[in-house]
Amino acid sequence: MLSVEHVTKRYGDFTALEDISLTFSPGVYGLLAPNGAGKTTLIKMLTTLLFPTQGQILWDGEDILSMGGDYRGLLGYLPQEFGYYPNYTPRQFLRYAAALQCIPRQEADRRIASLLEMVGLSDSMDTKLKKFSGGMLQRVGIAVAMLNDPKLLILDEPTAGLDPRERVRFRNLIHGFSKDRIVILSTHIVSDIETIASQIVLLRNHRLFCCESPAAICGRFLGKVFEVPAGTDLTAGQHLLSEAQGDGGTVLRILSDAPPQNAAPVTPGLEDAFLAIYREEGQL
Ligand SMILES: Nc1ncnc2c1ncn2[C@@H]1O[C@H](COP(=O)(O)OP(=O)(O)OP(=O)(O)O)[C@@H](O)[C@H]1O
């Protein structure tokens, strides 16, 4: 189990994260917040690339900084910018990554074959990476992060640049990986985690806003989201969340404590909740 205990991170005078406490157990966690909210800072502390200014991060009760290599041995990490050698094939690149992790050659080859199969790249294992699409490269990155069969898999904005088909494929892949490990993935794309994350961590104003299931987060706005026809004048207390295409043309999705005239509430989705939560701070 991974615990973040009262962690604060300051860059000089600027507080990027303040007093964050979180506990992670096996399952998929989505780290969702607008750009600049501190997702990467938190991930870098979870991967020991940055140190907390205050507080500590524990794995099964032990400080991850004092665990050193033992902690990194149970960690798989796909950074936002995944570096690779374009003239290597996936097989060569994974062998290289396995050698860096001191995984014996035979074991590495077995694992590489099974991982490339899992990420759907068996047929391209000897094709140079420079010929790969963004989605294929991302799958190579996931295979690298999974080489050591990590107990903790951390993916920083893994779906950036993927097309819709690749996004779906990615979601299925992550779901399969999460059975007996902690998967933490950061994103600002709501739909990427709505269906696969068991818990969603929301950061707001550099603090933890909540860590709840998607259903619980949406439940906060039950009876408060409505659709009204485009062009409706909104009164005080009615806040525009988004425009959408309804059966009869464009509709406005609004947040309101009281029902507007002739409007029935609609079931809030995670995107409504996200827009509602970050509306007040003008963070979007
Ligand atoms: N080395 C640094 N020195 C000063 N400020 C920094 C540094 N790194 C990050 N910040 C600031 O800390 C805040 C959080 O940055 P971080 O990269 O963690 O955000 P993020 O949520 O991951 O955003 P994005 O999705 O855009 O990557 C931002 O305001 C950023 O400008």
mmCIF file of C-alpha atoms and ligand atoms in Angstrom:
data_model
loop_
_atom_site.group_PDB
_atom_site.id
_atom_site.type_symbol
_atom_site.label_atom_id
_atom_site.label_comp_id
_atom_site.label_asym_id
_atom_site.label_seq_id
_atom_site.Cartn_x
_atom_site.Cartn_y
_atom_site.Cartn_z
ATOM 1 C CA MET A 1 0.000 0.000 0.000
ATOM 2 C CA LEU A 2 1.205 3.506 -0.843
ATOM 3 C CA SER A 3 0.515 6.397 1.531
ATOM 4 C CA VAL A 4 1.122 10.057 0.966
ATOM 5 C CA GLU A 5 1.249 11.788 4.339
ATOM 6 C CA HIS A 6 0.839 15.548 4.642
ATOM 7 C CA VAL A 7 3.033 16.222 1.628
ATOM 8 C CA THR A 8 3.800 19.819 0.645
ATOM 9 C CA LYS A 9 6.010 20.817 -2.291
ATOM 10 C CA ARG A 10 7.349 24.338 -2.697
ATOM 11 C CA TYR A 11 9.384 25.719 -5.569
ATOM 12 C CA GLY A 12 11.039 28.695 -3.856
ATOM 13 C CA ASP A 13 8.161 30.888 -2.625
ATOM 14 C CA PHE A 14 5.603 29.101 -4.785
ATOM 15 C CA THR A 15 3.580 26.304 -3.205
ATOM 16 C CA ALA A 16 2.760 23.771 -5.939
ATOM 17 C CA LEU A 17 1.111 21.274 -3.554
ATOM 18 C CA GLU A 18 -0.016 21.756 0.004
ATOM 19 C CA ASP A 19 -0.663 19.173 2.711
ATOM 20 C CA ILE A 20 -1.667 16.252 0.465
ATOM 21 C CA SER A 21 -2.660 13.013 2.212
ATOM 22 C CA LEU A 22 -3.759 9.989 0.177
ATOM 23 C CA THR A 23 -3.774 6.208 0.445
ATOM 24 C CA PHE A 24 -3.556 3.936 -2.604
ATOM 25 C CA SER A 25 -4.376 0.208 -2.701
ATOM 26 C CA PRO A 26 -4.614 -2.030 -5.839
ATOM 27 C CA GLY A 27 -6.880 -0.551 -8.516
ATOM 28 C CA VAL A 28 -6.843 2.302 -11.012
ATOM 29 C CA TYR A 29 -6.564 5.864 -9.711
ATOM 30 C CA GLY A 30 -7.111 8.785 -12.032
ATOM 31 C CA LEU A 31 -5.285 11.943 -11.108
ATOM 32 C CA LEU A 32 -7.420 14.612 -12.695
ATOM 33 C CA ALA A 33 -6.889 18.352 -12.567
ATOM 34 C CA PRO A 34 -6.499 21.286 -14.941
ATOM 35 C CA ASN A 35 -3.048 22.022 -16.349
ATOM 36 C CA GLY A 36 -0.680 23.476 -13.788
ATOM 37 C CA ALA A 37 -2.540 22.066 -10.779
ATOM 38 C CA GLY A 38 0.420 19.972 -9.648
ATOM 39 C CA LYS A 39 -0.207 16.505 -11.153
ATOM 40 C CA THR A 40 3.309 16.119 -12.511
ATOM 41 C CA THR A 41 4.799 17.423 -9.269
ATOM 42 C CA LEU A 42 2.899 14.772 -7.299
ATOM 43 C CA ILE A 43 3.893 12.042 -9.753
ATOM 44 C CA LYS A 44 7.534 13.070 -9.623
ATOM 45 C CA MET A 45 7.450 12.791 -5.833
ATOM 46 C CA LEU A 46 5.786 9.360 -6.071
ATOM 47 C CA THR A 47 8.592 8.267 -8.388
ATOM 48 C CA THR A 48 11.355 9.809 -6.190
ATOM 49 C CA LEU A 49 12.373 12.262 -8.932
ATOM 50 C CA LEU A 50 11.437 15.136 -6.607
ATOM 51 C CA PHE A 51 11.476 15.315 -2.830
ATOM 52 C CA PRO A 52 8.649 16.676 -0.708
ATOM 53 C CA THR A 53 9.400 19.940 1.079
ATOM 54 C CA GLN A 54 7.367 18.565 3.977
ATOM 55 C CA GLY A 55 5.644 15.271 4.710
ATOM 56 C CA GLN A 56 6.544 11.783 3.565
ATOM 57 C CA ILE A 57 5.516 9.026 1.183
ATOM 58 C CA LEU A 58 5.420 5.457 2.513
ATOM 59 C CA TRP A 59 5.295 2.040 0.837
ATOM 60 C CA ASP A 60 3.897 -0.529 3.266
ATOM 61 C CA GLY A 61 4.873 1.830 6.086
ATOM 62 C CA GLU A 62 8.455 2.482 4.912
ATOM 63 C CA ASP A 63 9.662 5.841 3.581
ATOM 64 C CA ILE A 64 10.155 5.456 -0.184
ATOM 65 C CA LEU A 65 13.276 7.640 -0.084
ATOM 66 C CA SER A 66 14.999 5.365 2.407
ATOM 67 C CA MET A 67 13.909 2.266 0.402
ATOM 68 C CA GLY A 68 15.917 3.559 -2.605
ATOM 69 C CA GLY A 69 16.433 0.793 -5.213
ATOM 70 C CA ASP A 70 13.979 -1.558 -3.483
ATOM 71 C CA TYR A 71 11.201 0.950 -4.098
ATOM 72 C CA ARG A 72 12.220 1.580 -7.706
ATOM 73 C CA GLY A 73 12.240 -2.199 -8.217
ATOM 74 C CA LEU A 74 8.515 -2.335 -7.570
ATOM 75 C CA LEU A 75 7.748 0.808 -9.554
ATOM 76 C CA GLY A 76 6.902 1.088 -13.264
ATOM 77 C CA TYR A 77 6.838 4.624 -14.636
ATOM 78 C CA LEU A 78 5.863 6.079 -17.996
ATOM 79 C CA PRO A 79 6.841 9.760 -17.997
ATOM 80 C CA GLN A 80 4.995 12.414 -19.991
ATOM 81 C CA GLU A 81 7.863 12.568 -22.466
ATOM 82 C CA PHE A 82 8.826 8.984 -23.215
ATOM 83 C CA GLY A 83 12.389 8.918 -24.569
ATOM 84 C CA TYR A 84 13.345 6.196 -27.044
ATOM 85 C CA TYR A 85 15.897 5.440 -29.743
ATOM 86 C CA PRO A 86 14.151 5.742 -33.131
ATOM 87 C CA ASN A 87 16.487 3.261 -34.813
ATOM 88 C CA TYR A 88 15.759 0.524 -32.275
ATOM 89 C CA THR A 89 12.964 -1.978 -32.694
ATOM 90 C CA PRO A 90 10.628 -2.620 -29.731
ATOM 91 C CA ARG A 91 12.444 -5.900 -29.073
ATOM 92 C CA GLN A 92 15.855 -4.166 -29.017
ATOM 93 C CA PHE A 93 14.591 -1.271 -26.935
ATOM 94 C CA LEU A 94 12.941 -3.546 -24.374
ATOM 95 C CA ARG A 95 16.090 -5.696 -24.185
ATOM 96 C CA TYR A 96 18.085 -2.526 -23.534
ATOM 97 C CA ALA A 97 15.628 -1.430 -20.813
ATOM 98 C CA ALA A 98 15.740 -4.936 -19.291
ATOM 99 C CA ALA A 99 19.557 -4.867 -19.232
ATOM 100 C CA LEU A 100 19.463 -1.536 -17.373
ATOM 101 C CA GLN A 101 17.243 -3.233 -14.801
ATOM 102 C CA CYS A 102 19.608 -6.226 -14.611
ATOM 103 C CA ILE A 103 16.905 -8.656 -15.749
ATOM 104 C CA PRO A 104 18.649 -11.847 -17.034
ATOM 105 C CA ARG A 105 18.496 -12.180 -20.844
ATOM 106 C CA GLN A 106 16.338 -15.329 -21.055
ATOM 107 C CA GLU A 107 13.843 -14.088 -18.524
ATOM 108 C CA ALA A 108 13.817 -10.688 -20.281
ATOM 109 C CA ASP A 109 13.086 -12.301 -23.667
ATOM 110 C CA ARG A 110 10.192 -14.305 -22.237
ATOM 111 C CA ARG A 111 8.779 -11.234 -20.577
ATOM 112 C CA ILE A 112 9.298 -9.041 -23.670
ATOM 113 C CA ALA A 113 7.430 -11.518 -25.886
ATOM 114 C CA SER A 114 4.510 -11.696 -23.476
ATOM 115 C CA LEU A 115 4.358 -7.909 -22.961
ATOM 116 C CA LEU A 116 4.485 -7.148 -26.682
ATOM 117 C CA GLU A 117 1.676 -9.640 -27.162
ATOM 118 C CA MET A 118 -0.310 -7.940 -24.387
ATOM 119 C CA VAL A 119 0.100 -4.465 -25.894
ATOM 120 C CA GLY A 120 -0.699 -5.798 -29.384
ATOM 121 C CA LEU A 121 2.739 -5.247 -30.925
ATOM 122 C CA SER A 122 3.933 -8.807 -31.514
ATOM 123 C CA ASP A 123 3.735 -8.342 -35.271
ATOM 124 C CA SER A 124 5.857 -5.167 -35.128
ATOM 125 C CA MET A 125 8.504 -6.264 -32.639
ATOM 126 C CA ASP A 126 11.225 -6.025 -35.269
ATOM 127 C CA THR A 127 10.061 -2.791 -36.910
ATOM 128 C CA LYS A 128 12.067 0.353 -36.148
ATOM 129 C CA LEU A 129 10.399 2.662 -33.670
ATOM 130 C CA LYS A 130 10.745 5.619 -36.052
ATOM 131 C CA LYS A 131 7.991 4.038 -38.137
ATOM 132 C CA PHE A 132 5.548 3.841 -35.192
ATOM 133 C CA SER A 133 2.449 5.988 -34.627
ATOM 134 C CA GLY A 134 2.001 7.894 -31.336
ATOM 135 C CA GLY A 135 -0.308 5.176 -30.021
ATOM 136 C CA MET A 136 2.127 2.401 -30.887
ATOM 137 C CA LEU A 137 4.981 4.258 -29.188
ATOM 138 C CA GLN A 138 2.839 4.773 -26.125
ATOM 139 C CA ARG A 139 2.210 1.022 -26.003
ATOM 140 C CA VAL A 140 5.963 0.410 -26.198
ATOM 141 C CA GLY A 141 6.313 2.852 -23.279
ATOM 142 C CA ILE A 142 3.766 0.899 -21.267
ATOM 143 C CA ALA A 143 5.600 -2.355 -22.034
ATOM 144 C CA VAL A 144 8.849 -0.753 -20.766
ATOM 145 C CA ALA A 145 7.090 0.401 -17.597
ATOM 146 C CA MET A 146 5.723 -3.130 -17.081
ATOM 147 C CA LEU A 147 9.043 -4.952 -17.625
ATOM 148 C CA ASN A 148 9.713 -5.506 -13.931
ATOM 149 C CA ASP A 149 6.098 -6.599 -13.267
ATOM 150 C CA PRO A 150 5.640 -3.544 -11.000
ATOM 151 C CA LYS A 151 3.354 -3.415 -7.983
ATOM 152 C CA LEU A 152 2.926 0.285 -8.671
ATOM 153 C CA LEU A 153 2.452 1.550 -12.224
ATOM 154 C CA ILE A 154 2.485 5.316 -12.751
ATOM 155 C CA LEU A 155 1.572 6.857 -16.094
ATOM 156 C CA ASP A 156 1.850 10.613 -16.626
ATOM 157 C CA GLU A 157 -0.638 11.859 -19.247
ATOM 158 C CA PRO A 158 -0.374 8.597 -21.185
ATOM 159 C CA THR A 159 -3.156 9.342 -23.660
ATOM 160 C CA ALA A 160 -1.932 12.715 -24.929
ATOM 161 C CA GLY A 161 -1.814 12.585 -28.719
ATOM 162 C CA LEU A 162 -3.730 9.313 -29.112
ATOM 163 C CA ASP A 163 -6.627 8.998 -31.542
ATOM 164 C CA PRO A 164 -10.022 7.739 -30.261
ATOM 165 C CA ARG A 165 -9.384 4.118 -31.271
ATOM 166 C CA GLU A 166 -6.004 4.095 -29.564
ATOM 167 C CA ARG A 167 -7.562 5.666 -26.467
ATOM 168 C CA VAL A 168 -10.074 2.824 -26.183
ATOM 169 C CA ARG A 169 -7.367 0.247 -26.701
ATOM 170 C CA PHE A 170 -5.267 1.953 -24.042
ATOM 171 C CA ARG A 171 -8.144 1.963 -21.545
ATOM 172 C CA ASN A 172 -8.697 -1.773 -22.036
ATOM 173 C CA LEU A 173 -5.004 -2.433 -21.558
ATOM 174 C CA ILE A 174 -4.827 -0.498 -18.303
ATOM 175 C CA HIS A 175 -7.928 -2.176 -16.995
ATOM 176 C CA GLY A 176 -6.259 -5.548 -17.562
ATOM 177 C CA PHE A 177 -3.112 -4.429 -15.704
ATOM 178 C CA SER A 178 -4.899 -3.227 -12.598
ATOM 179 C CA LYS A 179 -6.029 -6.543 -11.116
ATOM 180 C CA ASP A 180 -3.283 -6.847 -8.529
ATOM 181 C CA ARG A 181 -1.376 -3.603 -8.709
ATOM 182 C CA ILE A 182 -1.823 0.087 -8.057
ATOM 183 C CA VAL A 183 -2.144 2.032 -11.307
ATOM 184 C CA ILE A 184 -2.030 5.815 -11.083
ATOM 185 C CA LEU A 185 -2.585 7.774 -14.238
ATOM 186 C CA SER A 186 -2.658 11.507 -14.574
ATOM 187 C CA THR A 187 -4.702 13.254 -17.193
ATOM 188 C CA HIS A 188 -6.797 16.304 -17.857
ATOM 189 C CA ILE A 189 -8.987 14.303 -20.242
ATOM 190 C CA VAL A 190 -12.059 13.241 -18.291
ATOM 191 C CA SER A 191 -13.261 10.506 -20.652
ATOM 192 C CA ASP A 192 -9.940 8.656 -20.363
ATOM 193 C CA ILE A 193 -10.567 7.705 -16.763
ATOM 194 C CA GLU A 194 -14.332 7.909 -16.350
ATOM 195 C CA THR A 195 -14.780 4.255 -17.196
ATOM 196 C CA ILE A 196 -11.615 2.667 -15.814
ATOM 197 C CA ALA A 197 -10.676 4.528 -12.631
ATOM 198 C CA SER A 198 -12.071 3.089 -9.425
ATOM 199 C CA GLN A 199 -11.051 6.281 -7.625
ATOM 200 C CA ILE A 200 -10.412 9.769 -8.900
ATOM 201 C CA VAL A 201 -8.043 12.149 -7.164
ATOM 202 C CA LEU A 202 -8.950 15.779 -7.755
ATOM 203 C CA LEU A 203 -6.521 18.579 -6.928
ATOM 204 C CA ARG A 204 -7.843 22.104 -6.541
ATOM 205 C CA ASN A 205 -6.023 25.244 -5.479
ATOM 206 C CA HIS A 206 -2.884 23.103 -4.966
ATOM 207 C CA ARG A 207 -4.666 21.012 -2.335
ATOM 208 C CA LEU A 208 -6.455 17.667 -2.414
ATOM 209 C CA PHE A 209 -10.112 18.327 -3.228
ATOM 210 C CA CYS A 210 -11.242 14.693 -2.979
ATOM 211 C CA CYS A 211 -10.390 11.071 -3.725
ATOM 212 C CA GLU A 212 -13.657 9.341 -4.569
ATOM 213 C CA SER A 213 -15.263 6.977 -7.051
ATOM 214 C CA PRO A 214 -16.532 8.568 -10.281
ATOM 215 C CA ALA A 215 -20.099 7.798 -9.107
ATOM 216 C CA ALA A 216 -19.561 9.605 -5.797
ATOM 217 C CA ILE A 217 -18.073 12.645 -7.539
ATOM 218 C CA CYS A 218 -20.983 12.793 -9.980
ATOM 219 C CA GLY A 219 -23.392 12.237 -7.057
ATOM 220 C CA ARG A 220 -22.277 15.567 -5.553
ATOM 221 C CA PHE A 221 -24.163 17.270 -8.403
ATOM 222 C CA LEU A 222 -27.253 15.053 -8.566
ATOM 223 C CA GLY A 223 -30.356 17.213 -9.167
ATOM 224 C CA LYS A 224 -28.214 20.245 -9.974
ATOM 225 C CA VAL A 225 -27.406 19.775 -13.660
ATOM 226 C CA PHE A 226 -30.012 20.742 -16.267
ATOM 227 C CA GLU A 227 -30.260 21.078 -20.011
ATOM 228 C CA VAL A 228 -31.955 24.176 -21.423
ATOM 229 C CA PRO A 229 -32.274 25.266 -25.051
ATOM 230 C CA ALA A 230 -29.427 27.299 -26.542
ATOM 231 C CA GLY A 231 -30.166 31.027 -26.306
ATOM 232 C CA THR A 232 -31.842 30.744 -22.874
ATOM 233 C CA ASP A 233 -30.923 33.721 -20.686
ATOM 234 C CA LEU A 234 -29.298 32.406 -17.552
ATOM 235 C CA THR A 235 -30.234 34.014 -14.263
ATOM 236 C CA ALA A 236 -28.026 34.561 -11.213
ATOM 237 C CA GLY A 237 -27.326 31.176 -9.680
ATOM 238 C CA GLN A 238 -27.403 29.404 -13.053
ATOM 239 C CA HIS A 239 -23.946 28.632 -14.404
ATOM 240 C CA LEU A 240 -23.099 27.430 -17.880
ATOM 241 C CA LEU A 241 -21.077 24.205 -17.847
ATOM 242 C CA SER A 242 -21.023 23.306 -21.527
ATOM 243 C CA GLU A 243 -22.925 23.259 -24.790
ATOM 244 C CA ALA A 244 -24.086 19.925 -26.135
ATOM 245 C CA GLN A 245 -26.087 18.525 -29.044
ATOM 246 C CA GLY A 246 -29.510 17.375 -27.834
ATOM 247 C CA ASP A 247 -32.282 15.683 -29.877
ATOM 248 C CA GLY A 248 -33.803 19.032 -30.801
ATOM 249 C CA GLY A 249 -30.577 20.971 -31.492
ATOM 250 C CA THR A 250 -27.965 22.665 -29.329
ATOM 251 C CA VAL A 251 -28.614 22.689 -25.591
ATOM 252 C CA LEU A 252 -26.841 24.327 -22.690
ATOM 253 C CA ARG A 253 -25.846 22.167 -19.741
ATOM 254 C CA ILE A 254 -26.113 24.326 -16.675
ATOM 255 C CA LEU A 255 -25.472 24.034 -12.962
ATOM 256 C CA SER A 256 -28.194 25.391 -10.717
ATOM 257 C CA ASP A 257 -29.405 24.696 -7.184
ATOM 258 C CA ALA A 258 -33.000 25.393 -8.220
ATOM 259 C CA PRO A 259 -34.570 23.881 -11.355
ATOM 260 C CA PRO A 260 -34.981 26.396 -14.185
ATOM 261 C CA GLN A 261 -38.506 26.724 -15.613
ATOM 262 C CA ASN A 262 -39.512 23.812 -17.856
ATOM 263 C CA ALA A 263 -36.221 21.989 -17.366
ATOM 264 C CA ALA A 264 -35.791 18.551 -15.866
ATOM 265 C CA PRO A 265 -32.512 17.586 -14.229
ATOM 266 C CA VAL A 266 -30.153 15.403 -16.240
ATOM 267 C CA THR A 267 -27.798 12.795 -14.824
ATOM 268 C CA PRO A 268 -24.490 14.534 -14.176
ATOM 269 C CA GLY A 269 -21.463 12.960 -15.843
ATOM 270 C CA LEU A 270 -17.876 13.240 -14.681
ATOM 271 C CA GLU A 271 -17.273 16.037 -17.172
ATOM 272 C CA ASP A 272 -20.150 18.057 -15.645
ATOM 273 C CA ALA A 273 -18.708 17.450 -12.184
ATOM 274 C CA PHE A 274 -15.212 18.433 -13.332
ATOM 275 C CA LEU A 275 -16.483 21.647 -14.926
ATOM 276 C CA ALA A 276 -18.588 22.443 -11.856
ATOM 277 C CA ILE A 277 -15.747 21.824 -9.389
ATOM 278 C CA TYR A 278 -13.224 23.979 -11.261
ATOM 279 C CA ARG A 279 -15.750 26.673 -12.295
ATOM 280 C CA GLU A 280 -15.593 28.756 -9.140
ATOM 281 C CA GLU A 281 -11.837 29.154 -9.147
ATOM 282 C CA GLY A 282 -11.803 30.206 -12.799
ATOM 283 C CA GLN A 283 -9.308 27.375 -13.191
ATOM 284 C CA LEU A 284 -10.553 26.310 -16.596
HETATM 285 N N1 LIG B 1 10.808 23.639 -11.170
HETATM 286 C C1 LIG B 1 9.785 24.476 -10.970
HETATM 287 N N2 LIG B 1 10.006 25.724 -10.493
HETATM 288 C C2 LIG B 1 8.985 26.582 -10.274
HETATM 289 N N3 LIG B 1 7.676 26.283 -10.495
HETATM 290 C C3 LIG B 1 7.402 25.080 -10.969
HETATM 291 C C4 LIG B 1 8.433 24.114 -11.234
HETATM 292 N N4 LIG B 1 7.833 22.990 -11.704
HETATM 293 C C5 LIG B 1 6.516 23.245 -11.727
HETATM 294 N N5 LIG B 1 6.258 24.494 -11.283
HETATM 295 C C6 LIG B 1 4.921 25.100 -11.140
HETATM 296 O O1 LIG B 1 4.171 24.291 -10.254
HETATM 297 C C7 LIG B 1 2.820 24.194 -10.711
HETATM 298 C C8 LIG B 1 2.460 22.733 -10.888
HETATM 299 O O2 LIG B 1 3.225 22.213 -11.970
HETATM 300 P P1 LIG B 1 2.998 20.727 -12.541
HETATM 301 O O3 LIG B 1 3.923 20.537 -13.691
HETATM 302 O O4 LIG B 1 3.076 19.788 -11.414
HETATM 303 O O5 LIG B 1 1.498 20.841 -13.035
HETATM 304 P P2 LIG B 1 0.599 19.804 -13.853
HETATM 305 O O6 LIG B 1 -0.700 19.728 -13.143
HETATM 306 O O7 LIG B 1 1.320 18.553 -14.079
HETATM 307 O O8 LIG B 1 0.405 20.580 -15.204
HETATM 308 P P3 LIG B 1 0.533 20.052 -16.720
HETATM 309 O O9 LIG B 1 -0.659 19.206 -16.934
HETATM 310 O O10 LIG B 1 0.496 21.358 -17.492
HETATM 311 O O11 LIG B 1 1.851 19.337 -16.831
HETATM 312 C C9 LIG B 1 2.725 25.002 -11.994
HETATM 313 O O12 LIG B 1 2.198 26.276 -11.665
HETATM 314 C C10 LIG B 1 4.162 25.115 -12.450
HETATM 315 O O13 LIG B 1 4.376 26.344 -13.130
#
